[in-house]
C-alpha positions as a Python dict, from the first residue, in 0.01 Angstrom:
ca = {
    (1, 'A'): (0, 0, 0),
    (2, 'L'): (280, 240, 90),
    (3, 'E'): (464, 152, -231),
    (4, 'A'): (154, 227, -435),
    (5, 'A'): (122, 567, -268),
    (6, 'H'): (494, 648, -314),
    (7, 'P'): (619, 450, -616),
    (8, 'A'): (917, 679, -678),
    (9, 'D'): (1043, 682, -318),
    (10, 'P'): (1347, 452, -291),
    (11, 'V'): (1328, 450, 90),
    (12, 'V'): (978, 303, 71),
    (13, 'H'): (1113, 25, -152),
    (14, 'S'): (1398, -35, 92),
    (15, 'L'): (1156, -63, 384),
    (16, 'A'): (936, -299, 184),
    (17, 'A'): (1244, -510, 109),
    (18, 'R'): (1323, -538, 479),
    (19, 'A'): (965, -639, 557),
    (20, 'A'): (972, -903, 283),
    (21, 'E'): (1306, -1034, 408),
    (22, 'A'): (1172, -1056, 764),
    (23, 'A'): (882, -1260, 627),
    (24, 'G'): (1129, -1493, 455),
    (25, 'E'): (1030, -1372, 109),
    (26, 'I'): (1376, -1320, -42),
    (27, 'P'): (1266, -1301, -408),
    (28, 'Q'): (1013, -1030, -316),
    (29, 'A'): (1277, -848, -107),
    (30, 'L'): (1510, -849, -406),
    (31, 'A'): (1233, -718, -630),
    (32, 'H'): (1169, -432, -386),
    (33, 'L'): (1540, -350, -379),
    (34, 'D'): (1553, -353, -758),
    (35, 'R'): (1272, -97, -761),
    (36, 'G'): (1460, 110, -502),
    (37, 'I'): (1775, 91, -715),
    (38, 'A'): (1576, 194, -1023),
    (39, 'A'): (1444, 495, -830),
    (40, 'N'): (1789, 589, -695),
    (41, 'P'): (2069, 401, -873),
    (42, 'M'): (2338, 610, -704),
    (43, 'E'): (2261, 486, -349),
    (44, 'A'): (2538, 242, -261),
    (45, 'L'): (2348, 102, 36),
    (46, 'F'): (2074, -41, -187),
    (47, 'H'): (2334, -228, -392),
    (48, 'A'): (2505, -355, -76),
    (49, 'E'): (2174, -474, 67),
    (50, 'K'): (2100, -652, -259),
    (51, 'A'): (2442, -817, -240),
    (52, 'R'): (2371, -933, 116),
    (53, 'L'): (2041, -1089, 12),
    (54, 'L'): (2193, -1249, -297),
    (55, 'G'): (2476, -1391, -87),
    (56, 'A'): (2226, -1536, 158),
    (57, 'A'): (2045, -1692, -138),
    (58, 'A'): (2375, -1851, -254),
    (59, 'S'): (2401, -1629, -562),
    (60, 'S'): (2765, -1542, -500),
    (61, 'T'): (2848, -1412, -848),
    (62, 'A'): (2546, -1182, -853),
    (63, 'A'): (2622, -1074, -496),
    (64, 'L'): (2977, -984, -594),
    (65, 'E'): (2849, -782, -890),
    (66, 'A'): (2614, -587, -659),
    (67, 'L'): (2894, -530, -406),
    (68, 'R'): (3126, -404, -678),
    (69, 'R'): (2860, -151, -778),
    (70, 'A'): (2825, -42, -413),
    (71, 'I'): (3204, 0, -391),
    (72, 'E'): (3208, 197, -715),
    (73, 'L'): (2952, 436, -564),
    (74, 'D'): (3118, 451, -221),
    (75, 'P'): (3485, 354, -259),
    (76, 'A'): (3573, 462, 96),
    (77, 'S'): (3338, 210, 257),
    (78, 'E'): (3553, -37, 446),
    (79, 'Q'): (3241, -242, 517),
    (80, 'Y'): (3159, -298, 151),
    (81, 'R'): (3519, -390, 75),
    (82, 'L'): (3530, -626, 373),
    (83, 'E'): (3215, -800, 254),
    (84, 'A'): (3359, -822, -98),
    (85, 'A'): (3679, -975, 39),
    (86, 'R'): (3482, -1234, 236),
    (87, 'L'): (3281, -1320, -73),
    (88, 'L'): (3593, -1342, -291),
    (89, 'I'): (3751, -1578, -39),
    (90, 'S'): (3442, -1798, -54),
    (91, 'L'): (3474, -1798, -434),
    (92, 'G'): (3837, -1915, -410),
    (93, 'K'): (3985, -1579, -509),
    (94, 'P'): (4217, -1490, -220),
    (95, 'R'): (4438, -1252, -420),
    (96, 'E'): (4138, -1046, -528),
    (97, 'A'): (4021, -1051, -167),
    (98, 'L'): (4358, -922, -53),
    (99, 'A'): (4336, -640, -308),
    (100, 'E'): (3997, -537, -164),
    (101, 'L'): (4139, -539, 188),
    (102, 'D'): (4440, -334, 77),
    (103, 'A'): (4207, -86, -91),
    (104, 'A'): (4002, -60, 229),
    (105, 'L'): (4312, 26, 426),
    (106, 'H'): (4429, 269, 160),
    (107, 'T'): (4102, 464, 138),
    (108, 'S'): (4091, 529, 513),
    (109, 'P'): (4450, 556, 626),
    (110, 'G'): (4496, 606, 997),
    (111, 'F'): (4147, 494, 1098),
    (112, 'H'): (4293, 185, 1261),
    (113, 'D'): (4448, 411, 1524),
    (114, 'V'): (4104, 545, 1614),
    (115, 'Y'): (3960, 196, 1654),
    (116, 'R'): (4265, 75, 1844),
    (117, 'T'): (4239, 369, 2083),
    (118, 'Y'): (3871, 299, 2142),
    (119, 'L'): (3957, -63, 2221),
    (120, 'K'): (4221, 56, 2468),
    (121, 'V'): (3962, 277, 2636),
    (122, 'E'): (3729, -19, 2674),
    (123, 'E'): (4008, -243, 2804),
    (124, 'L'): (4128, 11, 3061),
    (125, 'R'): (3773, 77, 3177),
    (126, 'A'): (3713, -295, 3228),
    (127, 'E'): (4041, -329, 3415),
    (128, 'L'): (3959, -33, 3636),
    (129, 'L'): (3615, -170, 3716),
    (130, 'R'): (3771, -503, 3819),
    (131, 'T'): (4013, -332, 4059),
    (132, 'L'): (3761, -92, 4212),
    (133, 'S'): (3515, -345, 4339),
    (134, 'P'): (3498, -715, 4400),
    (135, 'E'): (3134, -690, 4293),
    (136, 'P'): (3048, -624, 3930),
    (137, 'L'): (3021, -254, 3870),
    (138, 'T'): (2842, -152, 3555),
    (139, 'A'): (2809, 221, 3602),
    (140, 'S'): (2886, 422, 3295),
    (141, 'A'): (3032, 771, 3275),
    (142, 'T'): (2681, 914, 3241),
    (143, 'D'): (2578, 744, 3567),
    (144, 'L'): (2860, 921, 3754),
    (145, 'R'): (2746, 1275, 3675),
}
């Protein structure tokens, strides 16, 4: 009903795809995504979602094609490149997978330091909580204000 009222709205098609997927209707979900892509072919997320559904349906070659389109539209997305690398590994193409991983690291140089620092914050917080109390303490920084 919502699609009929808003046939040109790609977000409506994306939402319909999620609803169809939740109902286990993968072919219908893919059809909704195709309509979303037709309405907004430049949205990388729609292509990546299509790749995820195709991969779940064991259509690896088609999934890889959709992921490559998502990467073309959003080349700085480490997530899309990571998913492509995983798919390439499953297809027996480890060198191509390595190239995707290298590209992911190249497009966002230095981000690993941010993630590593965040991990250190979490580790130190956990260590501090263990030393402060023999009982589990789960207070967060917002609780201490």
